[in-house]
């Protein structure tokens, strides 16, 4: 197979180099080297006034854009997507994003003023070991790859504000997926075919080691097209400069597909004839679909007659991912691998619900189609599987040839108000990269765990073995509890289980139970639970985020286990979203109940039963912060005694630095 150098003409190198500096909202540029900071410091009144100015600016901008684009939008979209004066910038551009303004109206009534955040609270929310840009807005992970000893991470980034808009590609590198150096922007919106935004895309490493990047451009007319880019210098392990192919766009929306429903190309995989194949998310009416194209040179494409897959009533599929998993071993597979021991995963991010759904199934390479093993849990159905039952969207995997594993990245947005984001000057984090593999024990679901490298941040630890009687809430003495890694095993005492099964009066509730529906969250008690941890809790538990198991009896008398996170009491603030998240978690015969929790300031990532069910939450306590944040273990069961055996590590902060040669050298030495 030809390399990308051979595929692409030298003239493509005439593109302007990427901007090495961060553009400030006033149009000036800051040299990141002269503004080194990892945690965003308190900026006092200046930040607040500037934030208010920015809000006014965006309100004005939204109004202007609505007026100036209405004709074009009406032509370009179907009836349901026509813009209105209240459309967000993202909706106008044909892509959605969070818009959490007016939240307190939902939680407190229209006459209640929004919570008054002070800068000490907002500063605390910034994470210590999750990936974040130095400031402003970030969304989807893009084009992750491993090259010449470096993990590369690109992401959707607004260099001008803490809200979605002006999207370009941010870029950072790491040796271990934990410590990062921010690099200059990889691609900016400087061509007609991406002037409205350099949107999501994926990398493919060709057999000769060269790299092609396919990404969606939103054109000057807000049409979604696919573009090709590649590194200017393959000898540069940092891949600092990216060249856009002069023949872009390489794909435009095909007949029958609306101009704003064609985005997010995947990593390419090999066809049996030696061509490359990609899939791109779309929809027809309300059916979410994934289109398939074959190519030999990444410049010209042949559309397949059949779809990879489609599911009625699921709406637009964003950020589709497609990859093989091994049925027999817990390892990653290169995207082109196929064979009898292989299943294939289709994941799509549902634009309508903002959930990432996946299904396990079979891929037919002859015609590029895929079918789910269980059609009742097909991609995007409300009953189908999710990578994560909390805040987790627009995820993307890549095959890490360095360690033979598949890594999952995901955008973790905010659950606070946009006003607070503007005040704090940033929005969104990335989840800790996770290894993802088929659960070889069940064969029906994936398992995810934080990459092993996260353990390098573990500092001092304490081990606990406790017997939790019904109704107990016990403080866990680990000092400050804002950066933690917790690994725990729980077991219900045999006497309690025997009593439970011998008691015919226990009501079967498993069929009706769901973490989300159960408005009272972890305070609802039954015979066997809930039990787990309350993280980011005040001494008095006035603020707390319980992560717990809830076990219920089904009509068949069998037990069903749920894994939940209850953020409803995580903060006394009224302008944040505080759901109860979770789902059922498979527990096999002979298994203890296990959970792992990463706490990093405003993000809590929870992995139930070895990562069969995962829940990521964003929480914004007002008092349970800094030294006042505590950890509790609890057992709210009415009847059962539970043993808890767990270890808690204090976690160090990651090294996440602005770009400088010294910072790169420092990472090289690690
Ligand atoms: N974000 C990108 C799109 C994608 C969406 C734009 C998903 O390419 O569909 O920022 O969050």
XYZ file of C-alpha atoms and ligand atoms in Angstrom:
681
model
C 0.000 0.000 0.000
C 1.213 3.449 -0.902
C 2.179 5.882 1.814
C 0.271 9.113 2.400
C 3.322 10.991 1.074
C 3.008 9.186 -2.218
C -0.754 9.572 -2.266
C -0.752 13.294 -1.816
C 0.920 15.869 -4.090
C 3.731 18.007 -2.750
C 1.762 21.139 -3.623
C -0.458 20.335 -0.682
C 2.341 21.654 1.510
C 1.615 25.211 0.488
C -0.966 25.464 3.250
C -0.339 27.979 6.003
C 1.259 26.486 9.084
C -0.976 26.033 12.080
C -1.115 28.892 14.524
C 1.281 28.216 17.393
C -0.375 30.612 19.785
C -3.634 30.726 21.637
C -5.868 33.479 20.350
C -7.411 35.487 23.151
C -11.034 36.578 23.024
C -10.005 40.170 22.352
C -8.218 39.052 19.206
C -4.700 39.287 20.650
C -2.524 36.213 20.994
C -0.898 34.748 24.038
C 2.297 32.803 23.897
C 1.612 29.751 26.042
C 5.255 29.651 27.020
C 4.937 32.987 28.739
C 1.712 31.971 30.461
C 2.578 28.615 31.938
C -0.123 27.335 34.217
C -1.696 23.985 34.793
C -4.494 24.966 37.104
C -6.382 28.073 36.145
C -5.795 30.576 38.917
C -8.371 32.849 40.462
C -8.696 35.861 38.243
C -10.992 37.892 40.464
C -13.285 40.579 39.266
C -11.594 40.830 35.896
C -12.668 37.289 35.017
C -16.232 37.904 36.185
C -16.648 41.128 34.203
C -14.992 39.567 31.192
C -17.305 36.575 31.501
C -20.369 38.828 31.540
C -19.060 40.655 28.480
C -18.579 37.313 26.724
C -22.149 36.236 27.487
C -23.425 39.525 26.045
C -21.206 38.978 23.007
C -22.553 35.493 22.405
C -26.168 36.488 22.881
C -25.591 39.202 20.250
C -23.789 36.734 17.997
C -26.561 34.150 18.201
C -29.137 36.774 17.310
C -27.038 38.008 14.353
C -26.304 34.532 13.073
C -29.919 33.575 13.219
C -30.931 36.524 11.103
C -28.149 36.204 8.580
C -28.469 32.479 8.069
C -32.172 31.895 8.073
C -32.549 31.567 4.296
C -29.562 29.349 3.887
C -30.641 27.166 6.790
C -34.164 26.811 5.475
C -32.749 25.622 2.162
C -30.237 23.331 3.694
C -32.264 21.542 6.323
C -35.523 19.736 6.658
C -38.591 21.218 8.364
C -37.698 19.911 11.772
C -34.330 21.612 11.730
C -35.318 25.087 10.612
C -33.668 27.617 12.833
C -35.548 29.785 15.284
C -34.501 32.891 17.114
C -33.673 30.735 20.148
C -31.379 28.305 18.279
C -27.877 27.914 19.665
C -24.835 28.510 17.490
C -24.319 24.776 17.258
C -27.891 24.064 16.163
C -27.548 26.753 13.521
C -24.421 25.072 12.234
C -26.124 21.676 12.066
C -24.625 20.080 15.127
C -25.790 20.029 18.695
C -24.070 20.839 21.913
C -24.973 21.402 25.476
C -26.979 24.427 26.381
C -27.513 24.345 30.105
C -28.634 27.910 30.603
C -31.698 28.494 32.717
C -31.021 25.339 34.706
C -31.979 26.777 38.026
C -35.450 27.381 36.654
C -35.819 23.621 36.440
C -34.560 22.998 39.936
C -35.752 25.952 41.962
C -38.587 27.861 40.353
C -38.438 30.921 38.145
C -38.189 33.400 40.990
C -35.119 31.839 42.559
C -31.858 33.548 41.649
C -29.085 31.304 40.332
C -26.502 30.179 42.872
C -23.683 32.659 43.412
C -20.485 30.816 42.659
C -17.318 32.320 44.055
C -13.935 31.871 42.449
C -12.622 29.574 45.125
C -15.440 27.106 44.375
C -14.951 27.427 40.623
C -11.169 27.003 40.856
C -11.634 23.785 42.801
C -13.707 22.298 39.954
C -10.710 22.161 37.605
C -9.412 18.609 37.449
C -5.935 17.418 38.399
C -5.377 14.283 36.320
C -7.978 14.442 33.569
C -7.099 15.968 30.219
C -8.238 19.573 29.813
C -7.043 22.428 27.629
C -5.574 25.355 29.501
C -8.760 27.319 28.967
C -11.936 27.644 26.896
C -14.282 25.084 25.363
C -13.458 21.504 24.357
C -15.676 18.751 22.995
C -15.132 15.525 21.017
C -11.888 13.539 20.998
C -10.430 13.434 17.481
C -7.896 11.273 15.640
C -6.175 9.610 18.620
C -3.112 7.613 17.640
C 0.282 6.358 18.789
C 3.249 7.428 16.671
C 7.004 7.143 17.187
C 6.744 6.816 20.964
C 4.051 9.481 21.458
C 0.338 9.279 22.076
C -1.373 12.036 20.108
C -4.659 13.480 21.172
C -6.641 15.952 19.066
C -9.904 17.493 20.174
C -12.693 19.846 19.176
C -11.700 23.202 20.611
C -12.956 26.774 20.692
C -9.853 28.937 21.210
C -11.977 32.025 21.777
C -14.491 31.218 24.495
C -15.758 28.701 27.056
C -18.807 27.871 24.908
C -19.125 25.839 21.686
C -18.195 27.690 18.464
C -15.267 28.582 16.156
C -14.224 24.941 16.269
C -10.622 23.998 15.432
C -8.421 21.033 16.351
C -6.493 21.254 19.608
C -3.522 18.906 19.915
C -1.528 17.415 22.785
C 1.044 14.649 23.188
C 1.887 12.194 25.912
C 4.202 9.255 26.550
C 1.712 7.457 28.753
C -1.816 8.871 28.200
C -1.610 10.583 31.617
C 0.979 13.370 31.436
C 0.522 15.772 28.533
C 2.076 18.694 26.754
C -0.261 20.968 24.842
C 0.905 21.641 21.299
C -0.061 24.396 18.840
C -3.440 23.972 17.183
C -3.232 21.175 14.615
C -5.840 22.508 12.163
C -7.687 25.808 12.005
C -10.759 26.834 10.003
C -8.909 28.477 7.125
C -10.483 26.948 3.991
C -13.926 27.341 2.428
C -14.582 23.676 3.092
C -14.038 24.006 6.849
C -14.445 27.717 7.546
C -17.524 27.045 9.653
C -15.625 24.502 11.731
C -12.951 21.807 11.625
C -15.101 19.064 13.031
C -14.642 15.525 14.185
C -12.421 13.008 12.442
C -10.236 9.948 12.798
C -6.732 8.809 11.980
C -5.638 5.798 9.980
C -2.062 4.541 10.160
C -1.092 2.948 6.857
C 1.055 -0.187 6.749
C 4.175 1.853 5.904
C 3.709 3.916 9.087
C 2.344 7.029 7.405
C -0.839 8.695 8.634
C -4.001 9.968 7.014
C -6.568 12.021 8.856
C -10.157 12.297 7.643
C -12.319 14.966 9.243
C -15.633 16.710 8.718
C -15.522 20.302 7.568
C -18.530 22.541 7.932
C -18.220 24.673 4.811
C -18.762 28.393 4.361
C -22.363 27.410 3.564
C -22.618 25.104 6.603
C -22.643 21.954 4.471
C -20.948 18.957 6.063
C -18.180 17.516 3.870
C -15.290 15.134 4.499
C -11.719 16.342 4.156
C -8.303 14.753 4.053
C -5.227 15.962 5.942
C -1.858 14.458 6.736
C 1.280 15.342 8.689
C 3.698 17.643 6.880
C 6.737 15.827 8.238
C 6.561 12.167 9.200
C 10.013 12.493 10.763
C 8.560 14.782 13.405
C 7.326 12.520 16.208
C 5.240 15.416 17.548
C 3.392 15.751 14.205
C 3.273 19.499 14.763
C 2.222 20.562 11.276
C -0.763 19.295 9.329
C -1.397 19.758 5.629
C -4.858 19.828 4.116
C -5.212 18.057 0.778
C -5.745 20.696 -1.955
C -8.411 18.540 -3.603
C -10.659 18.788 -0.529
C -13.464 18.061 0.046
C -13.032 14.397 -0.765
C -16.666 13.559 0.015
C -19.859 15.604 -0.083
C -23.314 14.529 1.121
C -24.629 11.885 -1.303
C -28.085 12.130 -2.884
C -30.810 11.626 -0.284
C -28.675 12.862 2.605
C -29.270 16.379 3.926
C -26.299 18.754 3.946
C -26.183 18.909 7.729
C -26.494 15.162 8.296
C -23.154 13.843 7.093
C -20.322 13.776 9.557
C -17.537 12.179 11.600
C -15.582 9.702 9.415
C -14.087 6.700 11.205
C -10.663 5.144 11.116
C -10.374 3.106 7.892
C -10.091 -0.675 7.862
C -9.053 -3.095 5.138
C -11.502 -4.845 2.815
C -10.817 -8.386 1.578
C -9.760 -6.861 -1.794
C -7.153 -4.697 -0.080
C -9.102 -1.448 -0.297
C -9.782 0.830 2.679
C -13.279 1.181 4.070
C -14.766 3.904 6.277
C -18.166 4.629 7.728
C -19.852 8.012 8.284
C -22.853 8.825 10.493
C -26.077 10.221 9.106
C -29.854 9.853 9.216
C -32.761 9.482 6.825
C -35.873 10.971 8.347
C -35.656 9.601 11.890
C -33.586 6.518 11.094
C -29.997 6.803 12.296
C -27.640 5.275 9.733
C -23.994 4.680 8.984
C -22.932 5.091 5.332
C -20.023 3.063 3.961
C -17.336 4.071 1.449
C -14.386 2.221 -0.074
C -11.204 3.933 -1.246
C -7.725 3.056 -2.364
C -6.109 6.481 -2.033
C -8.297 8.408 0.473
C -8.945 10.970 -2.257
C -11.636 9.226 -4.287
C -14.350 7.051 -2.834
C -16.950 4.575 -3.932
C -20.171 4.530 -1.901
C -21.485 1.071 -1.062
C -25.139 0.387 -1.855
C -25.766 -1.038 1.591
C -25.418 0.667 4.960
C -23.141 -0.614 7.687
C -26.255 -0.407 9.839
C -29.327 1.711 10.599
C -31.935 1.771 13.346
C -35.352 3.450 13.001
C -36.313 6.228 15.404
C -32.821 6.803 16.734
C -32.181 10.119 14.947
C -28.837 11.426 13.732
C -25.842 9.187 14.442
C -22.769 11.205 15.351
C -19.228 9.957 15.889
C -19.886 6.382 14.743
C -17.177 3.947 15.791
C -16.650 0.467 14.357
C -14.047 -2.016 15.541
C -13.286 -5.695 16.114
C -13.021 -7.299 19.558
C -11.602 -10.675 20.461
C -14.059 -13.344 21.636
C -11.353 -15.280 23.400
C -8.764 -12.927 24.851
C -8.926 -9.643 26.702
C -6.759 -7.756 24.243
C -7.196 -5.089 21.603
C -7.327 -5.735 17.872
C -6.213 -3.564 15.006
C -9.266 -2.150 13.222
C -8.669 -4.308 10.127
C -8.539 -7.638 12.000
C -11.319 -10.136 11.303
C -11.802 -13.873 11.726
C -13.780 -16.566 13.522
C -12.709 -15.379 16.986
C -13.790 -11.838 16.310
C -16.993 -9.906 17.016
C -17.564 -6.338 15.862
C -18.821 -3.363 17.832
C -20.892 -0.569 16.338
C -21.105 2.527 18.511
C -23.034 5.663 17.672
C -23.503 8.884 19.586
C -27.196 9.721 19.543
C -27.620 13.381 18.709
C -31.201 13.348 20.033
C -30.430 11.929 23.487
C -26.682 12.641 23.818
C -25.955 9.038 24.784
C -23.262 6.759 23.342
C -24.864 3.403 22.537
C -23.120 0.287 21.315
C -24.007 -3.245 20.316
C -22.016 -6.436 19.787
C -22.569 -8.105 16.433
C -21.320 -9.700 13.236
C -19.690 -7.888 10.337
C -20.064 -9.104 6.749
C -17.068 -7.807 4.895
C -18.325 -8.838 1.449
C -20.980 -6.114 1.430
C -19.922 -3.944 4.383
C -22.932 -4.631 6.575
C -23.234 -5.508 10.259
C -26.023 -7.043 12.328
C -26.424 -7.071 16.115
C -26.306 -10.370 18.001
C -29.466 -9.364 19.845
C -31.817 -7.170 17.772
C -33.784 -6.247 20.901
C -30.794 -4.231 22.110
C -29.779 -2.730 18.782
C -27.666 0.450 18.662
C -29.532 3.458 20.026
C -32.589 1.638 21.340
C -33.451 2.772 24.842
C -32.865 -0.820 26.001
C -29.447 -1.034 24.339
C -26.052 -0.974 25.984
C -24.170 2.205 26.729
C -20.465 2.739 27.268
C -21.369 4.817 30.267
C -24.654 5.622 31.970
C -23.596 9.078 33.125
C -22.209 12.076 31.276
C -20.196 10.639 28.380
C -20.516 11.532 24.703
C -18.907 11.575 21.251
C -16.419 8.879 22.255
C -13.820 7.392 19.958
C -11.500 4.378 20.210
C -8.131 3.708 18.644
C -5.931 0.641 18.485
C -2.772 1.225 20.522
C -0.175 -0.798 18.637
C 2.305 0.105 21.381
C 0.579 -2.089 23.953
C -1.805 -4.179 21.859
C -4.929 -2.678 23.411
C -7.931 -0.634 22.291
C -8.286 2.714 24.028
C -11.527 4.619 24.469
C -11.593 8.412 24.761
C -14.693 10.432 25.549
C -15.865 13.978 25.918
C -17.262 14.641 29.401
C -19.222 17.872 29.206
C -20.356 20.080 32.041
C -23.562 19.713 34.045
C -23.455 23.290 35.277
C -24.747 26.418 33.542
C -23.058 28.109 30.605
C -22.879 31.260 32.702
C -20.739 29.381 35.247
C -18.543 27.991 32.459
C -17.923 31.483 31.139
C -17.178 32.653 34.674
C -14.642 29.879 35.261
C -13.172 30.262 31.760
C -13.319 26.628 30.646
C -15.759 23.891 29.814
C -15.448 20.089 29.528
C -12.861 17.468 30.353
C -11.929 14.190 28.696
C -12.596 10.971 30.557
C -9.557 9.004 31.684
C -8.616 6.954 28.620
C -10.004 3.447 29.116
C -8.983 0.077 27.779
C -11.999 -1.524 26.203
C -12.473 -5.203 25.331
C -15.244 -7.751 24.981
C -16.248 -9.339 28.269
C -15.051 -12.836 27.458
C -17.052 -14.222 30.414
C -20.459 -12.996 29.226
C -19.649 -12.530 25.521
C -22.413 -9.943 25.487
C -20.960 -6.686 26.683
C -17.752 -4.690 26.799
C -15.580 -4.164 29.855
C -13.721 -0.921 30.438
C -11.034 0.096 32.882
C -8.831 3.176 33.287
C -5.551 2.664 31.420
C -3.007 0.931 33.659
C -0.729 3.983 33.506
C -3.100 5.852 35.843
C -1.586 3.777 38.661
C 1.616 5.816 38.335
C -0.283 8.689 39.993
C -1.095 6.656 43.082
C 0.464 8.088 46.239
C -0.148 6.865 49.770
C -2.833 4.273 50.301
C -4.905 2.859 53.135
C -6.613 -0.503 53.272
C -9.883 -1.144 55.083
C -11.819 -4.299 55.974
C -15.162 -3.410 57.497
C -18.363 -5.103 58.419
C -21.236 -2.756 57.629
C -24.369 -3.435 59.617
C -27.720 -2.338 58.157
C -28.047 1.456 58.144
C -24.373 2.221 58.812
C -22.626 5.293 57.421
C -18.945 5.309 58.310
C -16.375 8.071 57.634
C -13.297 6.695 55.881
C -10.206 8.352 57.236
C -8.163 9.154 54.138
C -7.633 12.872 54.720
C -8.569 15.197 51.898
C -10.720 13.301 49.458
C -10.692 15.286 46.210
C -8.160 13.178 44.247
C -8.727 9.493 44.922
C -8.573 6.056 43.369
C -10.777 3.559 45.225
C -10.863 -0.192 44.623
C -13.494 -2.096 46.588
C -15.071 -5.515 47.027
C -18.408 -6.020 48.756
C -20.055 -9.197 49.913
C -23.435 -9.720 51.502
C -23.090 -11.948 54.552
C -24.359 -15.459 53.898
C -26.776 -15.336 56.898
C -28.384 -12.206 55.439
C -28.798 -13.831 52.030
C -30.241 -17.016 53.550
C -32.718 -14.942 55.545
C -33.611 -12.970 52.416
C -34.311 -16.028 50.301
C -36.276 -17.642 53.136
C -38.568 -14.629 53.462
C -41.480 -15.003 51.034
C -42.809 -11.550 51.927
C -39.933 -9.730 50.161
C -41.467 -7.963 47.180
C -40.129 -8.596 43.666
C -39.123 -5.142 42.485
C -36.262 -5.707 40.015
C -38.506 -5.396 36.952
C -39.711 -1.953 38.030
C -36.475 -0.592 39.454
C -34.155 1.737 37.619
C -31.509 4.015 39.119
C -32.754 7.063 37.183
C -36.455 6.557 37.752
C -35.985 6.059 41.429
C -36.184 9.729 42.449
C -34.913 9.153 45.967
C -31.634 7.583 44.813
C -29.445 6.061 47.470
C -31.898 6.879 50.262
C -34.351 4.223 49.105
C -33.722 1.182 51.268
C -34.622 -2.426 50.651
C -33.561 -5.664 52.254
C -30.226 -5.933 50.422
C -29.100 -2.403 49.717
C -28.065 0.065 48.568
C -24.437 0.028 49.740
C -21.302 1.725 48.495
C -19.393 4.986 48.950
C -20.366 8.605 49.318
C -17.626 10.654 47.676
C -17.113 14.413 47.842
C -19.171 14.530 51.022
C -19.221 17.095 53.797
C -18.759 15.944 57.388
C -22.529 16.346 57.913
C -23.376 14.763 54.537
C -25.175 17.955 53.506
C -23.438 17.436 50.165
C -22.489 13.950 48.965
C -22.348 11.830 45.817
C -23.189 8.189 46.569
C -21.893 5.478 44.200
C -23.576 2.194 45.064
C -24.983 -1.210 44.311
C -28.700 -1.825 44.653
C -29.848 -5.442 44.637
C -33.439 -6.364 43.994
C -35.421 -9.571 43.682
C -36.986 -10.321 40.305
C -40.297 -12.079 39.673
C -38.288 -15.244 39.033
C -36.896 -14.846 42.598
C -33.421 -14.274 41.170
C -31.360 -11.282 42.251
C -30.646 -8.441 39.874
C -27.862 -5.980 40.655
C -27.886 -2.309 39.708
C -24.921 0.055 39.782
C -25.838 3.705 40.335
C -24.456 7.156 41.080
C -26.781 9.597 42.797
C -25.783 13.217 42.171
C -29.066 14.634 43.472
C -27.418 15.761 46.724
C -23.973 16.457 45.241
C -24.385 20.219 45.559
C -26.693 22.686 47.236
C -26.421 24.884 44.112
C -29.645 25.156 42.120
C -28.080 25.800 38.718
C -26.544 22.395 38.062
C -28.090 19.209 36.661
C -28.151 16.516 39.367
C -29.434 13.220 37.933
C -29.405 9.741 39.380
C -27.477 7.670 36.886
C -26.977 3.946 36.413
C -28.075 0.622 35.045
C -28.143 -3.071 35.691
C -24.749 -4.754 36.025
C -24.157 -8.453 35.268
C -22.827 -10.370 38.285
C -21.799 -13.933 37.489
C -21.968 -16.913 39.824
C -19.183 -16.833 42.390
C -18.246 -13.213 41.723
C -17.961 -10.688 44.544
C -19.361 -7.236 43.914
C -16.548 -4.920 42.874
C -16.276 -1.258 42.102
C -13.552 1.203 41.209
C -14.002 4.934 41.592
C -11.784 7.761 40.385
C -12.493 11.073 42.081
C -10.856 14.115 40.530
C -12.486 17.331 41.752
C -15.624 17.877 39.633
C -15.519 14.464 37.898
C -16.327 11.082 39.403
C -15.780 8.007 37.201
C -17.232 4.771 38.518
C -16.612 1.267 37.136
C -18.911 -1.506 38.338
C -18.036 -5.192 38.235
C -14.737 -4.813 36.376
C -16.144 -2.112 34.099
C -19.229 -3.941 32.813
C -21.278 -0.904 33.805
C -19.639 2.514 34.017
C -20.957 5.864 35.238
C -19.277 9.231 34.834
C -20.665 12.219 36.713
C -19.809 15.888 36.863
C -20.501 17.283 40.314
C -20.183 20.788 41.704
C -20.195 20.797 45.505
C -20.107 24.167 47.213
C -18.810 23.019 50.624
C -17.457 19.499 50.079
C -14.371 20.943 48.408
C -10.652 21.259 49.222
C -9.959 19.962 52.760
C -13.671 19.712 53.575
C -14.246 16.916 51.021
C -14.619 13.584 52.832
C -15.218 9.952 51.953
C -17.863 7.714 53.576
C -18.764 4.067 53.137
C -22.388 3.142 53.763
C -24.830 0.303 53.861
C -28.433 1.447 53.600
C -29.814 -2.087 53.503
C -32.646 -2.748 55.943
C -31.682 -6.306 56.708
C -28.318 -7.290 55.289
C -24.871 -7.022 56.769
C -22.243 -6.340 54.130
C -18.501 -6.772 54.296
C -16.465 -4.127 52.530
C -12.834 -4.640 51.706
C -11.241 -1.677 49.988
C -8.114 0.308 49.323
C -7.994 4.056 48.792
C -5.106 5.868 47.165
C -4.463 9.580 47.231
C -3.791 10.583 43.631
C -1.068 12.872 42.412
C -1.762 15.560 39.823
C -0.722 14.842 36.257
C 1.868 16.935 34.464
C -0.202 18.790 31.860
C 1.856 21.688 30.587
C 1.774 24.396 27.931
C 3.918 23.845 24.882
C 7.652 24.391 25.226
C 10.653 22.364 24.179
C 11.530 21.963 27.848
C 8.079 20.557 28.614
C 8.438 18.072 25.753
C 11.924 17.133 27.018
C 10.534 16.656 30.523
C 7.934 14.220 29.209
C 10.523 12.408 27.098
C 12.496 11.697 30.274
C 9.513 10.069 32.027
N -19.253 17.434 17.468
C -18.627 17.822 16.240
C -19.342 17.069 15.159
C -19.917 15.916 15.902
C -20.336 16.534 17.191
C -18.694 19.321 16.091
C -20.549 15.539 18.291
O -18.470 16.675 14.128
O -20.964 15.305 15.211
O -18.031 19.971 17.150
O -20.412 16.125 19.542
